[in-house]
Short mmCIF file of C-alpha atoms (C1' of nucleotides) in Angstrom, two decimals:
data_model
loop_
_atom_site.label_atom_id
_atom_site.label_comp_id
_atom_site.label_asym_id
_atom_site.label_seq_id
_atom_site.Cartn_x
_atom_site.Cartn_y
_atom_site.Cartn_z
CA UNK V 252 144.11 -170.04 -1.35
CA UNK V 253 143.39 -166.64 -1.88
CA UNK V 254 145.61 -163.74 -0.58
CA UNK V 255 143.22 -161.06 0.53
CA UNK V 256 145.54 -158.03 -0.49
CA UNK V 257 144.79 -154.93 1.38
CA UNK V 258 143.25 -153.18 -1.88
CA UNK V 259 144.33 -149.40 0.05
CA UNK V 260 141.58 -147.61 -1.74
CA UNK V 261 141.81 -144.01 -1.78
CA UNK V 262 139.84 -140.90 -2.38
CA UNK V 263 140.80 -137.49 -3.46
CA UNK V 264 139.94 -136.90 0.59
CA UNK V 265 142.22 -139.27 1.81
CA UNK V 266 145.36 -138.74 -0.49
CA UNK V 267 144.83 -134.45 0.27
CA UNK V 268 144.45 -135.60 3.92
CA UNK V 269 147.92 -137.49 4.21
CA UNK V 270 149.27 -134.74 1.81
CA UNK V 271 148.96 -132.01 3.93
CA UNK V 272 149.59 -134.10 7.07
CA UNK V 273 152.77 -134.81 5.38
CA UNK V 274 153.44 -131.26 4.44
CA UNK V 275 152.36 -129.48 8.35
CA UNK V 276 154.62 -131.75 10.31
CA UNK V 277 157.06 -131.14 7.79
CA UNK V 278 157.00 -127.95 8.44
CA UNK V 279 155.86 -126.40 4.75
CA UNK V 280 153.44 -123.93 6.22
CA UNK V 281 154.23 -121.17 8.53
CA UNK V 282 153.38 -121.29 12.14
CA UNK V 283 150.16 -119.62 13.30
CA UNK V 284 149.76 -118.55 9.10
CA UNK V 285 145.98 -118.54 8.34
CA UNK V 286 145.26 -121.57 5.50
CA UNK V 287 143.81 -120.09 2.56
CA UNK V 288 141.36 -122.53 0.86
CA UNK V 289 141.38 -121.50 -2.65
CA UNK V 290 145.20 -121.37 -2.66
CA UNK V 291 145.12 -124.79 -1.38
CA UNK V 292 142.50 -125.77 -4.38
CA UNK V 293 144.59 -124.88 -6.48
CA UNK V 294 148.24 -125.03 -5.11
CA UNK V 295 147.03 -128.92 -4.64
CA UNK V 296 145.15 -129.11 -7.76
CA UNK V 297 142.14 -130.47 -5.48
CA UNK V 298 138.10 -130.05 -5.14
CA UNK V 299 136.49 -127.93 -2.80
CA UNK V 300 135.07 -130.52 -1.01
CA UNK V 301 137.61 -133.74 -0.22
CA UNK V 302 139.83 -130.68 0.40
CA UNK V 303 137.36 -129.09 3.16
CA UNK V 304 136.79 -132.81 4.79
CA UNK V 305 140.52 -133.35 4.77
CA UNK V 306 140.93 -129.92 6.87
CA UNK V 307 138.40 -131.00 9.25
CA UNK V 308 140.15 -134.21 10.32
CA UNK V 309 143.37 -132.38 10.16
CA UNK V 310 141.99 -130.06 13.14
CA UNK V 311 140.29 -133.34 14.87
CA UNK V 312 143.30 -134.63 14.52
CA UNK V 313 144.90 -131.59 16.07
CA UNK V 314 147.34 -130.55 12.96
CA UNK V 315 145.09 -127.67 12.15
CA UNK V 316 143.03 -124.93 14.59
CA UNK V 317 139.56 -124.79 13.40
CA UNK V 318 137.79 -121.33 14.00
CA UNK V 319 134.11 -121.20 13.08
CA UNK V 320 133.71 -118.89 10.40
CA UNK V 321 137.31 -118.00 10.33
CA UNK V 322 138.63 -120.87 8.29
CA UNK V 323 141.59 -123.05 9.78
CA UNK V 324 145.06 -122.17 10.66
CA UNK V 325 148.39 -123.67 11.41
CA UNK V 326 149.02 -124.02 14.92
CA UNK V 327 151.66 -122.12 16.62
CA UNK V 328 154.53 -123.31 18.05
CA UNK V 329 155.32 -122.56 22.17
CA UNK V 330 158.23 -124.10 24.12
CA UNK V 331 155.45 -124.83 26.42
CA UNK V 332 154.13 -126.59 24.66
CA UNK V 333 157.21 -128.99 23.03
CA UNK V 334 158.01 -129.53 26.79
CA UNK V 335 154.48 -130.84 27.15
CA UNK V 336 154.89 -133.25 24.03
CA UNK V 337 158.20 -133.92 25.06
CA UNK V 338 156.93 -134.98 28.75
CA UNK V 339 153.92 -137.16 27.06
CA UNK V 340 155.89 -138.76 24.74
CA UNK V 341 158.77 -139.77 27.35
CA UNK V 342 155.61 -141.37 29.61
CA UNK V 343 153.99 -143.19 26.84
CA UNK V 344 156.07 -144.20 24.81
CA UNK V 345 158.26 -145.06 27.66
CA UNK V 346 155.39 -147.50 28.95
CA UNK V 347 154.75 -148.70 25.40
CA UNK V 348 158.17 -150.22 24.50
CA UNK V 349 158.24 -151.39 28.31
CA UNK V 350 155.06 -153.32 27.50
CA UNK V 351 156.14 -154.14 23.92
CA UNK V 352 159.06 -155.95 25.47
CA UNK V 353 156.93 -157.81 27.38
CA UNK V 354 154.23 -159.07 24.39
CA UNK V 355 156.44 -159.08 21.46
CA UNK V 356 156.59 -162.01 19.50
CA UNK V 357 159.48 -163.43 17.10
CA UNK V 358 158.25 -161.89 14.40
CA UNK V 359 158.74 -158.49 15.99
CA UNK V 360 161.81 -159.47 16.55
CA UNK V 361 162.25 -160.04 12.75
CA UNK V 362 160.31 -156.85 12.19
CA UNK V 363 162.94 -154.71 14.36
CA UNK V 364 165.79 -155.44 12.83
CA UNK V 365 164.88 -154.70 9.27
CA UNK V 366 163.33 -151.63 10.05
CA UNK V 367 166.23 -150.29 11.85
CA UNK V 368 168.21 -151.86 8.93
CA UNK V 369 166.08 -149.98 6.23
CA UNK V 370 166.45 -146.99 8.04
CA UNK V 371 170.62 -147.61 8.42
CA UNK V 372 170.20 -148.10 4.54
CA UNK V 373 168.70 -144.52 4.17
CA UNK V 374 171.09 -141.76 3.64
CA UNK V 375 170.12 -138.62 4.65
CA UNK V 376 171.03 -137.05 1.35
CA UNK V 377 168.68 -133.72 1.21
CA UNK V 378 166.40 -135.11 -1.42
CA UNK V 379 165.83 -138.47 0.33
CA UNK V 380 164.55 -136.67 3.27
CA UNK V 381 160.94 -137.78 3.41
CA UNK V 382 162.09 -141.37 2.40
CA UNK V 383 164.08 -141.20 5.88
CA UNK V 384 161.59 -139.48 7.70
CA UNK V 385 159.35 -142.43 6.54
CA UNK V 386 161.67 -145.08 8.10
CA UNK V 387 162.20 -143.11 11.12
CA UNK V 388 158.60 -142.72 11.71
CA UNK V 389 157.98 -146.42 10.55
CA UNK V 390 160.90 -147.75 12.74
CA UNK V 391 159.44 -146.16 16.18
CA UNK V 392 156.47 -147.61 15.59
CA UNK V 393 157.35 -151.14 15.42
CA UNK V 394 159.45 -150.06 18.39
CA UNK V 395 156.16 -150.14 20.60
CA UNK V 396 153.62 -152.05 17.98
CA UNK V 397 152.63 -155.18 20.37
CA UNK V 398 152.06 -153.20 23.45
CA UNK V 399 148.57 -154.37 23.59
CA UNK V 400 146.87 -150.90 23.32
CA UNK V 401 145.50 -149.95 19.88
CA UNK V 402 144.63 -145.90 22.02
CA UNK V 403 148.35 -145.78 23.17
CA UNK V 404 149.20 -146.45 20.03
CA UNK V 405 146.86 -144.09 18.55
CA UNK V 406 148.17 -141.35 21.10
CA UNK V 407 151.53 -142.00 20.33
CA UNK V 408 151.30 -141.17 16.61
CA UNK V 409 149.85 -137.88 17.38
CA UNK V 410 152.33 -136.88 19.70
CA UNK V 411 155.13 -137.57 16.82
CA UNK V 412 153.42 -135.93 14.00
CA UNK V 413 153.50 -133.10 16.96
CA UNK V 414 156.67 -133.44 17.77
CA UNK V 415 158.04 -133.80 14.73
CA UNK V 416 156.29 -130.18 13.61
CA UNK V 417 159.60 -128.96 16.26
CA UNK V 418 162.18 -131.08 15.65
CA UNK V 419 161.91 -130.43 11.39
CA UNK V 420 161.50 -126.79 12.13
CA UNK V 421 165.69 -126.51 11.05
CA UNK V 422 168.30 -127.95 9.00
CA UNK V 423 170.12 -131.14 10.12
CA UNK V 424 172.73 -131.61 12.49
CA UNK V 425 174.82 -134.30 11.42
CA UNK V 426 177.38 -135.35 14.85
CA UNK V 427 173.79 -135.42 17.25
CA UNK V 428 172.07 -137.00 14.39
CA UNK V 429 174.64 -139.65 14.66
CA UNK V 430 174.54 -140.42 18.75
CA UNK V 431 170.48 -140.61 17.62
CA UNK V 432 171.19 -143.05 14.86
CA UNK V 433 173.17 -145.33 17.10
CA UNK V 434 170.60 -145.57 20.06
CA UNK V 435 168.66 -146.95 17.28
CA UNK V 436 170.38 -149.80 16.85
CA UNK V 437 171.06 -150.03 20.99
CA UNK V 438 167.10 -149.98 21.28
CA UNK V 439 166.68 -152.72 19.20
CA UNK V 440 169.69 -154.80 21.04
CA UNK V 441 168.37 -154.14 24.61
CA UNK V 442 164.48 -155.21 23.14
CA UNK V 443 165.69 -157.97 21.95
CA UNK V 444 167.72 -159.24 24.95
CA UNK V 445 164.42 -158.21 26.75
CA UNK V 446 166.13 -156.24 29.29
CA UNK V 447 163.25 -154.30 30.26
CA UNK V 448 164.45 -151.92 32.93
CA UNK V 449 167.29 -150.64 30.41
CA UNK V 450 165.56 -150.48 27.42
CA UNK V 451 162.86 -147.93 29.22
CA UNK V 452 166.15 -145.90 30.54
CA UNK V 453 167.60 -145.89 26.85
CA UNK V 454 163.88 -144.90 25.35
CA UNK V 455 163.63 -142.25 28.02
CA UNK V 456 167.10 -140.71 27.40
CA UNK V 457 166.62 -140.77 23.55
CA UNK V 458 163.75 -138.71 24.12
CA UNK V 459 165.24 -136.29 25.89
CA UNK V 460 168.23 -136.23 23.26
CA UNK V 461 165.27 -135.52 20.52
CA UNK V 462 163.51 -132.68 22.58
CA UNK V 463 167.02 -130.88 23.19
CA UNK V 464 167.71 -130.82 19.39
CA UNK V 465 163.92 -129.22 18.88
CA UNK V 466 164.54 -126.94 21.49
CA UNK V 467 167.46 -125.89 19.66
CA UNK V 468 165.54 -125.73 16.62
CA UNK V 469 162.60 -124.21 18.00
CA UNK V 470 164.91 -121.03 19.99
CA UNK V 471 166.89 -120.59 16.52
CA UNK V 472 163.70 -120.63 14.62
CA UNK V 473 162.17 -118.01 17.31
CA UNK W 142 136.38 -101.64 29.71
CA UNK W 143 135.31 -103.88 26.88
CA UNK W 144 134.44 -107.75 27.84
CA UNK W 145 135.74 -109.74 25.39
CA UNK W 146 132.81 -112.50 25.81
CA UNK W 147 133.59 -115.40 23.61
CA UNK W 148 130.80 -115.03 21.19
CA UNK W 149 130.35 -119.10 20.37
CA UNK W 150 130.11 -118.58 16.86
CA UNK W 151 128.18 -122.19 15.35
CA UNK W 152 127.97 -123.41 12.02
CA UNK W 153 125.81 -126.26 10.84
CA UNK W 154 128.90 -128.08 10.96
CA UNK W 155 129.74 -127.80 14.43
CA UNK W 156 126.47 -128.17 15.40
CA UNK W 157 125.77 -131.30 14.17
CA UNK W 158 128.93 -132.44 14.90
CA UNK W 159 128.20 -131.85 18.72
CA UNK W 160 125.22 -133.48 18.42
CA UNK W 161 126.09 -137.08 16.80
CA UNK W 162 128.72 -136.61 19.53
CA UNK W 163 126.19 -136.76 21.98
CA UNK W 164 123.79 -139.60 20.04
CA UNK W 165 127.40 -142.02 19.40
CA UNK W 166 128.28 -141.91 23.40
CA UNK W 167 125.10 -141.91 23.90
CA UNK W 168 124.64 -145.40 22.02
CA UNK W 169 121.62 -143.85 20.31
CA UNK W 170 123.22 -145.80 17.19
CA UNK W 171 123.62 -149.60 17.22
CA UNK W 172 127.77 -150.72 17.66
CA UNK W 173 128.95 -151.99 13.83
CA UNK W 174 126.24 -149.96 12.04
CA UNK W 175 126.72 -148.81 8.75
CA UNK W 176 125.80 -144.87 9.14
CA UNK W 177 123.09 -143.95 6.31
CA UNK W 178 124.03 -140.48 5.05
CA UNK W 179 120.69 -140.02 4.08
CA UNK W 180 118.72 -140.77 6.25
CA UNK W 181 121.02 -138.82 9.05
CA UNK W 182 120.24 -135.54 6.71
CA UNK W 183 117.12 -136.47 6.68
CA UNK W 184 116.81 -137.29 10.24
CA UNK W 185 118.87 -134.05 11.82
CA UNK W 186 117.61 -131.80 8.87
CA UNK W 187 121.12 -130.68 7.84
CA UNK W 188 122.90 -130.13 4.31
CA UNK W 189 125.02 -132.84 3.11
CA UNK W 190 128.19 -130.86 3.17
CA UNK W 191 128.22 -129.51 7.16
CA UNK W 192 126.98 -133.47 7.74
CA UNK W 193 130.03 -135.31 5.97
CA UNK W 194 132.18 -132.56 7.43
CA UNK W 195 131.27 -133.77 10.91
CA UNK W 196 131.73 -137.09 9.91
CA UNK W 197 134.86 -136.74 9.41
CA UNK W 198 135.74 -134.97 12.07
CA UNK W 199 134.13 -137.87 13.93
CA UNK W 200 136.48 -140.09 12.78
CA UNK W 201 139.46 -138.69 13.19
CA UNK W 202 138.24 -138.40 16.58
CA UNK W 203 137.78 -142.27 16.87
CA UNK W 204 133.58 -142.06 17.36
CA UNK W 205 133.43 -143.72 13.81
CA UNK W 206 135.13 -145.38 11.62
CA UNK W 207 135.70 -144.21 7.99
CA UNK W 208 136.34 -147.12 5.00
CA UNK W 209 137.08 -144.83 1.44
CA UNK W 210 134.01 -145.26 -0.59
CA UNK W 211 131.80 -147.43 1.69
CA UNK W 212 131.23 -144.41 3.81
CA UNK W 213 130.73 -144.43 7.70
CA UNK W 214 130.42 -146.99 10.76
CA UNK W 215 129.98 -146.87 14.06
CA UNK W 216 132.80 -149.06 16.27
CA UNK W 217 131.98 -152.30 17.55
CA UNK W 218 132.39 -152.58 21.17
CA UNK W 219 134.75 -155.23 22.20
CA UNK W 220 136.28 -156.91 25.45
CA UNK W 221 139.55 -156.12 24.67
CA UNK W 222 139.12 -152.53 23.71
CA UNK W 223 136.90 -151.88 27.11
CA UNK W 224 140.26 -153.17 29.26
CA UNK W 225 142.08 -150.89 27.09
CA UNK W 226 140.17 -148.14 27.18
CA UNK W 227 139.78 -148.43 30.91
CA UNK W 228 143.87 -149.28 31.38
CA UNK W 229 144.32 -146.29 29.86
CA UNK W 230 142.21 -144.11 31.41
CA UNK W 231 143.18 -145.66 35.02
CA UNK W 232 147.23 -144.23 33.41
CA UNK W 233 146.50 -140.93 32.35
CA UNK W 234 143.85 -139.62 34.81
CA UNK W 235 145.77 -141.36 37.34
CA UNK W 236 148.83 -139.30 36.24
CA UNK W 237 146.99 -135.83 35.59
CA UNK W 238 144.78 -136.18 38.89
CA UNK W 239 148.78 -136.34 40.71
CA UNK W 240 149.68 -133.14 38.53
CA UNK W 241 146.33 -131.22 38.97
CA UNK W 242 146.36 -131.45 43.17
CA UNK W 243 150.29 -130.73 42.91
CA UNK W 244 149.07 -126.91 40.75
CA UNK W 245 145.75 -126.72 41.31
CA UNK W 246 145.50 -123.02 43.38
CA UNK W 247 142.58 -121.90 45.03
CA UNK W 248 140.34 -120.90 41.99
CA UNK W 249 140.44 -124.70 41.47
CA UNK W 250 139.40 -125.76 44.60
CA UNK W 251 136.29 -123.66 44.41
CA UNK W 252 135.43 -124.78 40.98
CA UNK W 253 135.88 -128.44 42.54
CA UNK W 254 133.19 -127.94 45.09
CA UNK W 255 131.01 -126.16 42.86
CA UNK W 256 131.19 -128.99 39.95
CA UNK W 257 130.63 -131.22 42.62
CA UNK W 258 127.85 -129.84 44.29
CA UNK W 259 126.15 -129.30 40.91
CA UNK W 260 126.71 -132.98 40.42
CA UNK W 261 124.96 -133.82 43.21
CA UNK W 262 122.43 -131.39 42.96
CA UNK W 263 120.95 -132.91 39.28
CA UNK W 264 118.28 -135.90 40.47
CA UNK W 265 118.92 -138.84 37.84
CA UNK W 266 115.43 -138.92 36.80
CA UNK W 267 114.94 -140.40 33.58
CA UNK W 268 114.42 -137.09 31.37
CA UNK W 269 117.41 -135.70 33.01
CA UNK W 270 119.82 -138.10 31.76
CA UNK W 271 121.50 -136.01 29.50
CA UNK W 272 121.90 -133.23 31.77
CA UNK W 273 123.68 -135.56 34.33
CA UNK W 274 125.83 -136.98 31.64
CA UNK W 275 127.31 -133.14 30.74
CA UNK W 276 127.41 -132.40 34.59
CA UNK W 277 129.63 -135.26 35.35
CA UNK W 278 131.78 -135.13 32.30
CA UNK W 279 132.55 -131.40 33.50
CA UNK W 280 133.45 -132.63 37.22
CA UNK W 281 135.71 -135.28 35.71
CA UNK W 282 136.95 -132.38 33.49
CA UNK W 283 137.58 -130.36 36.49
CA UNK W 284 138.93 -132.44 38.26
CA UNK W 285 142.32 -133.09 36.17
CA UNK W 286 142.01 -129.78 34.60
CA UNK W 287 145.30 -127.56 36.08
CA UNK W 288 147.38 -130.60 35.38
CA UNK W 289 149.39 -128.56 32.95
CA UNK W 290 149.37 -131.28 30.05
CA UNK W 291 147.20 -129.73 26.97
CA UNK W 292 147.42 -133.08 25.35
CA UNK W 293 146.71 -135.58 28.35
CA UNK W 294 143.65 -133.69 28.85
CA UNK W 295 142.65 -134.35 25.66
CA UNK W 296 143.41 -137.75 25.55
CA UNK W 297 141.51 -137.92 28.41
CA UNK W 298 138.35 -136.21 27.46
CA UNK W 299 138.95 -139.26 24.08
CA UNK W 300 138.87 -141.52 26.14
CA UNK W 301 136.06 -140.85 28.35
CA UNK W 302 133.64 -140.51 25.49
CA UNK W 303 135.03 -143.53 24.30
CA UNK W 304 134.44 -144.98 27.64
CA UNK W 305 131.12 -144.17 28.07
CA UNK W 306 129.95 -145.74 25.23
CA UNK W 307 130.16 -149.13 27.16
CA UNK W 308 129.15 -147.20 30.37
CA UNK W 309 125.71 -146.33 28.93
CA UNK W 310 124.72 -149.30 27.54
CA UNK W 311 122.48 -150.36 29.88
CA UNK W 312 119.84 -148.76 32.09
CA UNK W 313 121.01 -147.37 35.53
CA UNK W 314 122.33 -149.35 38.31
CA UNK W 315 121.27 -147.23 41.40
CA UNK W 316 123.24 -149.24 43.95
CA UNK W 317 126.51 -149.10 42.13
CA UNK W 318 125.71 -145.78 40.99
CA UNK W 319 125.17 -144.31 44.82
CA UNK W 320 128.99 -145.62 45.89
CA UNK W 321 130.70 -143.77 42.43
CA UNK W 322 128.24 -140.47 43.38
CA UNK W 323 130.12 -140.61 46.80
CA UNK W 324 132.94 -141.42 45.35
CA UNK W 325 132.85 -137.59 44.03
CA UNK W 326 132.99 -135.94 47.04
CA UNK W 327 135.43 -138.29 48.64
CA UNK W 328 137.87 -137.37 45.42
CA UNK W 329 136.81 -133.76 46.08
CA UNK W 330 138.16 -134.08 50.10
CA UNK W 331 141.60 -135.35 49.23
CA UNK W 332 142.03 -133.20 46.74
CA UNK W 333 141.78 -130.01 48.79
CA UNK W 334 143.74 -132.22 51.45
CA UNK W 335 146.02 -132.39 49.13
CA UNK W 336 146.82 -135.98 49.53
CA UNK W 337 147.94 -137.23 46.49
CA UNK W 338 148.93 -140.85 47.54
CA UNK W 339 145.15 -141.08 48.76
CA UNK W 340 143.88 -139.30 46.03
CA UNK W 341 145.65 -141.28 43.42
CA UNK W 342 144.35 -144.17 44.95
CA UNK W 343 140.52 -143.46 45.06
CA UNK W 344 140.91 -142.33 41.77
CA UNK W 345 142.16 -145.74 40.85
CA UNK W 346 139.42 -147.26 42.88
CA UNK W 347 137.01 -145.42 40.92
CA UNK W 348 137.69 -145.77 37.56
CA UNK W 349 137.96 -149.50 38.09
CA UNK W 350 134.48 -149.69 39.88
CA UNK W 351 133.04 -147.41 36.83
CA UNK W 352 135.32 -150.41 34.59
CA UNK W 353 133.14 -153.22 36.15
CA UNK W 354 130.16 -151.41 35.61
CA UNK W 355 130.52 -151.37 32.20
CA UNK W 356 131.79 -154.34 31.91
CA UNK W 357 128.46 -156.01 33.47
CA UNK W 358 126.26 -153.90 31.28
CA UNK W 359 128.50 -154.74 27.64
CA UNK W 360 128.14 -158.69 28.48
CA UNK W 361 124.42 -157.96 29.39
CA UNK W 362 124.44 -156.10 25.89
CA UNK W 363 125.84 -158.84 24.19
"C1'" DG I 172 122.46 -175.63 -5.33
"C1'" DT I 173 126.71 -172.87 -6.21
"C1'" DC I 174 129.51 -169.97 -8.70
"C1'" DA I 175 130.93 -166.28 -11.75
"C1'" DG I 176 129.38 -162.62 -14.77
"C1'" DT I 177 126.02 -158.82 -15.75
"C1'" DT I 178 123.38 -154.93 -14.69
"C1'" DA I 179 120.10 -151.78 -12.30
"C1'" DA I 180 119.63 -149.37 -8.02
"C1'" DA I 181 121.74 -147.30 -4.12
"C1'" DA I 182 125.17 -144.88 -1.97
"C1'" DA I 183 129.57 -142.27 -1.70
"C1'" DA I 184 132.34 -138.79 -3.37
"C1'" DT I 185 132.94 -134.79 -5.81
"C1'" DC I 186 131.84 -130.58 -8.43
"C1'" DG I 187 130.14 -125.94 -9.53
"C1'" DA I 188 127.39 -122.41 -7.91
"C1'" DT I 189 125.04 -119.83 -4.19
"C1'" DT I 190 124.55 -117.80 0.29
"C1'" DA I 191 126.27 -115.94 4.55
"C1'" DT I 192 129.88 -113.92 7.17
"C1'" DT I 193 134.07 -111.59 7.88
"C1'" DT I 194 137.63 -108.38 6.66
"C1'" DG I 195 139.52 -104.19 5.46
"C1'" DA I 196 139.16 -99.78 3.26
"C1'" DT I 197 136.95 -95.47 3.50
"C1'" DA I 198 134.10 -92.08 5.38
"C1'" DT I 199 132.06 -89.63 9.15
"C1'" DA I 200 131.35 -87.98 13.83
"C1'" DA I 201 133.04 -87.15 18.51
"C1'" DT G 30 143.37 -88.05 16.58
"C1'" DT G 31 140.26 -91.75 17.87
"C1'" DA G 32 136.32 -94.19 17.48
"C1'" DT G 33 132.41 -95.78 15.06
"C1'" DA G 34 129.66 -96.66 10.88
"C1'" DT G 35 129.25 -98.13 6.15
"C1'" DC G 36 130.05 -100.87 2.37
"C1'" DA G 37 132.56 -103.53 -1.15
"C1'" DA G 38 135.66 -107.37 -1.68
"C1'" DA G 39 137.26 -111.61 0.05
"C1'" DT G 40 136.48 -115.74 2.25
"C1'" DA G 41 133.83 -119.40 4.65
"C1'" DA G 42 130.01 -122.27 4.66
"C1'" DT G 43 126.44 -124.49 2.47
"C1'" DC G 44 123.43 -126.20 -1.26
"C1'" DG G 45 121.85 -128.90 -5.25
"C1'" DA G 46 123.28 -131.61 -8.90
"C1'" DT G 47 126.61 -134.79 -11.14
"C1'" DT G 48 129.91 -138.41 -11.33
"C1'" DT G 49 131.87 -142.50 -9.57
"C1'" DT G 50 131.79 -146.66 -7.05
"C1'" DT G 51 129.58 -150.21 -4.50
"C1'" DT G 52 125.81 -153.24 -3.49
"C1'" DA G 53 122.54 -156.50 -4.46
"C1'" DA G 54 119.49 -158.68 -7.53
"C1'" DC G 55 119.34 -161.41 -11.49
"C1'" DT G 56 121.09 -164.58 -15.04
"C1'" DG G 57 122.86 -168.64 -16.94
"C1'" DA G 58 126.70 -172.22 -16.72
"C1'" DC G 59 128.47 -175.94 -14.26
#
DNA sequence: GTCAGTTAAAAAATCGATTATTTGATATAA
DNA sequence: TTATATCAAATAATCGATTTTTTAACTGAC
């Protein structure tokens, strides 16, 4: 029998795509600072070219402003607009995990617990901090994976890379970090007891603990 | 006093980008075809650069799909993603209909009329098919538009181009098609009535008649 | 006939250079 | 001073050619 192993081929376009995504929600540009190409050739030791296609599906993707003739810059960052990401991401996700609940198999189950077991695993030590951001990322989306809808899905992942553009914008704060943690592990208890109704109420209020930490952030960034 | 018109500055880029926009809701390329960069140069008269730059813009916008090193394709249309794309859309225009007749102020109202009227106004005739198409994308558009949500209006618009690639498979349906026209006004009325309940309800009622719709026309496809 | 290995043609990705547009400094006129 | 015009430098966009990878046709072994 043979295992068809995802071969994961990449292309200098893809691998400066997910390197910049990686590097905008995590905050190593300024926001609103205009991109400047040839810096980026070089900074990422890149071609013209995959580096130009990965900028346009970075601005598709809505991680860059594209400006016709005026090159691409970085988004600014409005407490209007957190609340609104905030607001969409307590609605969708909210009906995700609801619906995730209701579809997940056993092997979700399985899934759950080691991901919020890797991401226990991960100290937060400062140098491991894109290892945990991984596993926090990777964890919320098993959270919601079998909701049925590959475009909530899709939609969801935006509004974190979004999100997370706010909530990275400081250093870390340890005791909230902690009640954040925990709900972890309560979100995978109530999902697994299928206790729909409280799960949603637990998803909703974590949430709402995660936009009041980037609204911190965001005012003692401003 | 200076006006500050917005000058529309196009590249070859964006322009061709707006245009296989148009051709991929359109369904002027077969579902599951392999894109021939080529022959599309060839075919729109545009550089290769500005063409795989709207490519992959394309993608990340979900109109194609991109495999590293074996180039472009256009989506397959399945079942399952029609009911999702149609769930969703029933969700979020549902949600940001609510929101736009709770904000919506009077500027709205009279660019609700107007939209509509131009709707109206635009026979179906065959050669005009492209013109109706943009007029009743904007009245949808206008519709939701003060809901306050940046980002559910743009998952919206997604999801209405990725809607109407089912929509327009087929050739028109006059009956059906007379009942969703009137539709438009009716959603107008409650809207300036102010009646959400109603509205949201219509609404509903619509996009689920414009579901079955496509729905008959993507079994007839296949 | 079917399967793996080989290779020529096709296609995708990338590069290096060119062209077009914007930006910012300086000059000039109101 | 303020506004407008001019022009050189910087940057964005695009082109044409090259490199890399895939596809598909062909070959011979089983």
């Amino acid at each position: 029998m043979n295992q068809h192993l995802q071969p994961v081929i990449s292309t200098a376009s893809s691998r400066i795509y997910e390197t910049l995504r990686r590097d905008l929600v995590g905050g190593r540009f300024a926001a609103g600072e205009k991109l400047a190409i040839n810096a980026l050739k070089e900074h990422y030791h890149v071609g013209l070219s995959p580096l130009r296609e990965a900028l346009n599906k970075l601005a598709a993707y809505g991680l860059l402003i594209q400006e016709n003739q005026r090159g691409f810059r970085v988004p600014t960052l409005t407490r209007a607009e957190l609340d609104d990401i905030a607001s969409m991401r307590l609605e969708l996700e909210g009906m995700a995990f609801e619906r995730a609940i209701q579809h997940g198999d056993a092997v979700w189950e399985a899934e759950l617990l080691a991901a919020a077991h890797r991401l226990k695993r991960a100290d937060m030590s400062l140098e491991k901090d894109e290892e945990w951001e991984t596993l926090h990322s990777q964890f919320h989306r098993t959270l919601v994976a079998p909701c049925g809808s590959v475009w909530l899905l899709r939609f969801i992942e935006q509004l974190h890379d979004q999100f997370d553009r706010y909530r990275r914008l400081g250093p870390k704060m340890p005791t909230v970090r902690q009640t954040l943690d925990d709900q972890h592990h309560q979100l995978v208890e109530l999902a697994l007891q299928r206790d729909t109704k409280a799960a949603r109420a637990l998803m909703d209020d974590h949430i709402h603990k995660s936009y009041q930490v980037a609204l911190k952030r965001y005012e003692a960034h401003a």
